Backbone as a chain_set.jsonl record, in Angstrom:
{"seq": "MKFNLRLAKKNREVDSLSWEQLYDNLVTAKIRKRYSLNQELAILRQRDTKEEEFAAYNAYAEQCKIEAKAEMEIE", "coords": {"N": [[4.377, 14.706, -1.145], [6.051, 11.152, -0.992], [5.242, 8.232, -2.06], [6.592, 5.174, -1.746], [6.457, 2.887, -3.661], [7.498, -0.667, -4.173], [8.971, -0.755, -1.454], [6.844, -0.207, 0.514], [5.075, -2.529, 0.069], [7.228, -4.312, 0.399], [6.98, -4.087, 3.12], [5.022, -4.764, 3.963], [3.139, -3.046, 4.826], [0.936, -2.07, 3.051], [-1.674, -3.776, 0.586], [-1.194, -4.234, -2.912], [-4.415, -3.701, -3.273], [-5.489, -2.14, -1.997], [-2.897, 0.117, -2.644], [-3.72, 0.847, -5.204], [-6.249, 1.587, -5.028], [-5.707, 4.059, -3.795], [-4.337, 4.732, -5.989], [-5.935, 5.447, -7.671], [-7.837, 7.443, -6.091], [-5.64, 9.748, -6.09], [-6.099, 9.674, -8.694], [-8.116, 10.614, -9.059], [-8.539, 12.739, -7.321], [-6.576, 14.501, -8.467], [-7.604, 15.294, -11.433], [-10.49, 16.552, -10.213], [-8.984, 18.867, -9.399], [-9.394, 20.035, -11.752], [-12.198, 19.905, -12.959], [-15.172, 19.337, -12.156], [-17.613, 16.939, -11.224], [-19.784, 16.627, -12.461], [-19.187, 18.333, -14.323], [-16.958, 16.704, -16.181], [-18.735, 14.271, -16.765], [-20.783, 15.32, -17.978], [-19.2, 16.112, -20.133], [-18.083, 13.569, -21.015], [-20.471, 12.301, -21.908], [-20.768, 13.565, -24.304], [-18.54, 13.263, -26.244], [-18.136, 12.923, -28.37], [-19.887, 14.954, -29.921], [-18.342, 16.961, -29.152], [-15.772, 16.983, -29.675], [-12.965, 18.086, -29.272], [-12.79, 19.49, -26.951], [-13.565, 17.206, -25.362], [-10.981, 15.667, -25.839], [-9.339, 17.508, -25.352], [-10.447, 17.288, -21.749], [-8.97, 14.49, -22.172], [-6.307, 14.229, -22.719], [-5.74, 16.361, -20.136], [-6.683, 13.994, -17.808], [-4.532, 11.719, -18.422], [-2.433, 13.12, -18.098], [-2.51, 13.331, -15.316], [-2.797, 11.076, -14.741], [0.173, 9.646, -14.953], [1.573, 12.244, -13.246], [0.361, 11.017, -10.969], [1.501, 8.793, -10.616], [4.051, 9.239, -10.939], [4.37, 9.693, -8.414], [3.609, 8.512, -6.412], [5.66, 6.424, -7.072], [5.399, 5.051, -9.245], [6.572, 2.399, -10.891]], "CA": [[4.389, 13.124, -0.724], [5.896, 10.447, -2.601], [5.206, 6.835, -1.41], [7.554, 3.824, -2.537], [5.565, 1.027, -3.815], [8.415, -1.549, -3.853], [9.195, -0.251, 0.186], [5.706, -0.117, 1.153], [4.563, -4.148, -0.044], [7.912, -4.72, 1.169], [7.547, -3.593, 4.658], [3.952, -5.381, 3.904], [2.872, -1.736, 5.275], [-0.227, -2.011, 2.557], [-1.234, -4.377, -0.371], [-1.967, -4.446, -3.529], [-5.519, -3.685, -3.22], [-4.867, -0.17, -1.122], [-2.347, 1.072, -3.603], [-4.791, 0.888, -6.501], [-7.39, 2.532, -4.171], [-4.367, 5.3, -3.191], [-3.423, 5.557, -6.461], [-7.544, 5.981, -7.959], [-8.317, 8.683, -5.662], [-4.83, 10.667, -6.118], [-6.158, 10.301, -10.146], [-9.917, 11.608, -8.733], [-8.414, 14.165, -6.926], [-6.207, 15.283, -9.188], [-9.009, 15.898, -12.395], [-11.161, 17.628, -9.565], [-9.079, 20.541, -9.641], [-9.844, 20.99, -13.033], [-13.183, 19.132, -13.263], [-16.407, 18.733, -11.272], [-17.811, 15.363, -11.337], [-20.71, 16.775, -12.887], [-18.517, 18.702, -15.722], [-16.211, 15.506, -16.816], [-19.503, 13.189, -17.355], [-20.594, 15.876, -19.435], [-17.529, 15.365, -21.375], [-17.74, 11.752, -21.371], [-21.904, 12.421, -22.903], [-21.487, 14.656, -25.233], [-17.604, 13.342, -26.679], [-18.173, 12.744, -29.949], [-20.065, 15.915, -30.354], [-17.349, 18.054, -28.771], [-14.181, 16.501, -29.855], [-11.913, 18.942, -29.092], [-13.276, 19.3, -25.595], [-13.218, 15.207, -25.042], [-9.462, 15.53, -26.481], [-8.549, 18.292, -24.184], [-9.938, 16.522, -20.901], [-8.251, 13.36, -21.942], [-5.632, 15.241, -22.208], [-5.355, 15.836, -18.7], [-6.861, 13.126, -16.976], [-3.91, 11.107, -18.832], [-1.17, 13.694, -17.218], [-2.915, 13.465, -13.766], [-2.525, 9.141, -14.263], [1.549, 10.164, -15.199], [2.121, 13.165, -12.157], [0.342, 10.169, -9.897], [2.102, 7.586, -10.538], [5.402, 9.539, -10.113], [4.449, 10.794, -6.721], [3.702, 7.316, -5.687], [7.314, 6.091, -7.161], [5.318, 3.538, -9.562], [7.808, 2.073, -12.692]], "C": [[4.57, 11.94, -1.676], [5.579, 9.238, -1.529], [6.023, 6.497, -2.094], [6.451, 2.803, -2.716], [6.269, 0.23, -3.165], [8.589, -1.647, -2.602], [8.728, -0.765, 1.151], [5.422, -2.172, 1.419], [5.919, -4.606, 0.751], [7.938, -5.37, 2.719], [5.95, -4.26, 4.828], [2.952, -4.153, 4.847], [1.539, -1.599, 4.199], [-0.366, -3.305, 1.144], [-1.483, -4.268, -1.242], [-3.281, -3.382, -4.309], [-5.303, -1.9, -3.108], [-3.895, 0.198, -2.029], [-2.791, 1.794, -4.795], [-6.054, 1.849, -5.943], [-6.983, 4.281, -4.38], [-4.674, 6.127, -4.823], [-5.37, 6.278, -7.243], [-7.816, 7.444, -7.827], [-7.512, 9.609, -6.013], [-5.366, 10.762, -8.077], [-7.193, 10.881, -9.688], [-9.317, 12.907, -8.272], [-8.432, 15.259, -7.595], [-7.193, 16.403, -10.61], [-9.092, 17.001, -12.082], [-10.518, 18.994, -9.597], [-9.837, 20.977, -10.403], [-11.266, 21.183, -13.792], [-14.483, 19.058, -12.462], [-16.825, 17.075, -11.669], [-18.783, 15.741, -12.608], [-20.397, 17.216, -14.993], [-17.862, 17.303, -16.35], [-17.572, 14.369, -16.698], [-20.442, 14.339, -18.065], [-20.199, 15.493, -20.761], [-17.876, 14.423, -21.972], [-19.243, 11.769, -22.127], [-21.417, 12.429, -24.13], [-19.338, 14.611, -26.435], [-17.429, 13.453, -28.132], [-19.183, 13.628, -30.451], [-19.11, 16.851, -30.46], [-16.041, 17.532, -28.604], [-13.151, 16.786, -29.091], [-12.011, 19.25, -27.749], [-12.331, 18.526, -24.783], [-10.943, 15.41, -24.925], [-8.745, 16.461, -25.719], [-8.65, 18.128, -22.232], [-9.241, 15.237, -20.7], [-6.958, 13.376, -21.506], [-4.548, 14.795, -20.572], [-5.386, 14.929, -17.994], [-5.414, 12.086, -17.496], [-2.4, 11.959, -17.845], [-1.274, 13.561, -15.973], [-2.427, 11.6, -13.944], [-1.07, 9.271, -13.809], [2.064, 11.275, -14.105], [1.328, 11.81, -11.154], [1.462, 9.128, -9.67], [3.994, 7.492, -10.094], [5.172, 9.866, -8.847], [4.482, 9.649, -6.406], [4.959, 6.024, -5.965], [6.734, 5.295, -7.784], [5.649, 3.334, -10.706], [6.136, 1.12, -12.92]], "O": [[3.878, 11.625, -2.644], [5.686, 9.387, -0.312], [6.398, 7.181, -3.046], [5.802, 2.127, -1.918], [6.13, 0.079, -1.951], [8.38, -2.81, -2.256], [9.192, -1.371, 2.117], [5.527, -2.854, 2.439], [5.729, -5.28, 1.763], [8.441, -6.347, 3.275], [5.6, -4.268, 6.008], [2.032, -4.598, 5.533], [0.851, -0.696, 4.677], [0.687, -3.755, 0.693], [-2.676, -4.007, -1.093], [-3.249, -2.669, -5.312], [-5.075, -0.942, -3.846], [-4.415, 1.249, -2.405], [-2.443, 2.879, -5.261], [-6.616, 2.726, -6.598], [-7.582, 5.251, -4.844], [-5.009, 7.291, -5.045], [-5.738, 7.451, -7.191], [-7.968, 8.327, -8.671], [-8.119, 10.618, -6.374], [-5.053, 11.762, -8.723], [-7.175, 12.064, -10.03], [-9.582, 13.992, -8.79], [-9.157, 16.25, -7.687], [-7.362, 17.618, -10.706], [-8.616, 18.031, -12.559], [-11.142, 20.043, -9.76], [-10.691, 21.852, -10.259], [-11.585, 21.978, -14.676], [-14.398, 17.893, -12.075], [-16.192, 16.298, -12.382], [-18.572, 15.195, -13.691], [-20.842, 16.861, -16.084], [-18.599, 16.848, -17.224], [-17.068, 13.273, -16.45], [-20.901, 13.816, -19.081], [-20.564, 14.945, -21.801], [-18.004, 14.295, -23.189], [-19.183, 11.107, -23.163], [-21.556, 11.523, -24.951], [-18.947, 15.56, -27.114], [-16.594, 14.067, -28.795], [-19.583, 13.25, -31.552], [-18.905, 17.511, -31.478], [-15.342, 17.622, -27.594], [-12.518, 16.006, -28.379], [-10.87, 19.263, -27.287], [-11.311, 18.671, -24.109], [-10.081, 15.253, -24.061], [-7.569, 16.239, -25.429], [-7.766, 18.48, -21.451], [-8.916, 14.799, -19.596], [-6.46, 12.884, -20.494], [-3.689, 14.032, -20.129], [-4.361, 14.682, -17.359], [-5.18, 11.435, -16.477], [-1.598, 11.373, -17.117], [-0.237, 13.64, -15.314], [-1.689, 11.081, -13.106], [-0.808, 9.104, -12.618], [3.292, 11.201, -14.05], [2.153, 11.618, -10.261], [2.086, 8.824, -8.653], [4.762, 6.701, -9.546], [6.085, 10.426, -8.241], [5.594, 9.393, -5.945], [5.125, 5.012, -5.285], [7.105, 4.201, -7.359], [5.144, 3.971, -11.63], [5.927, 0.477, -13.949]]}, "num_chains": 1, "name": "protein.A"}
């Protein structure tokens, strides 16, 4: 499902805060497909000692953000 941010704002269907929350929720849902909350917190806590694991997690999280923006058609 794609969302057009510009059109929705023009039609006053949502405000900016709603879209930010939707974006955050979408990114989180994508991250949860691979990492549970406990796994994510463990990786973040150990980022200085498990650098490769953190790098893989971080790359995945950044990809999730790109995908969420594309799905929402955010420029």
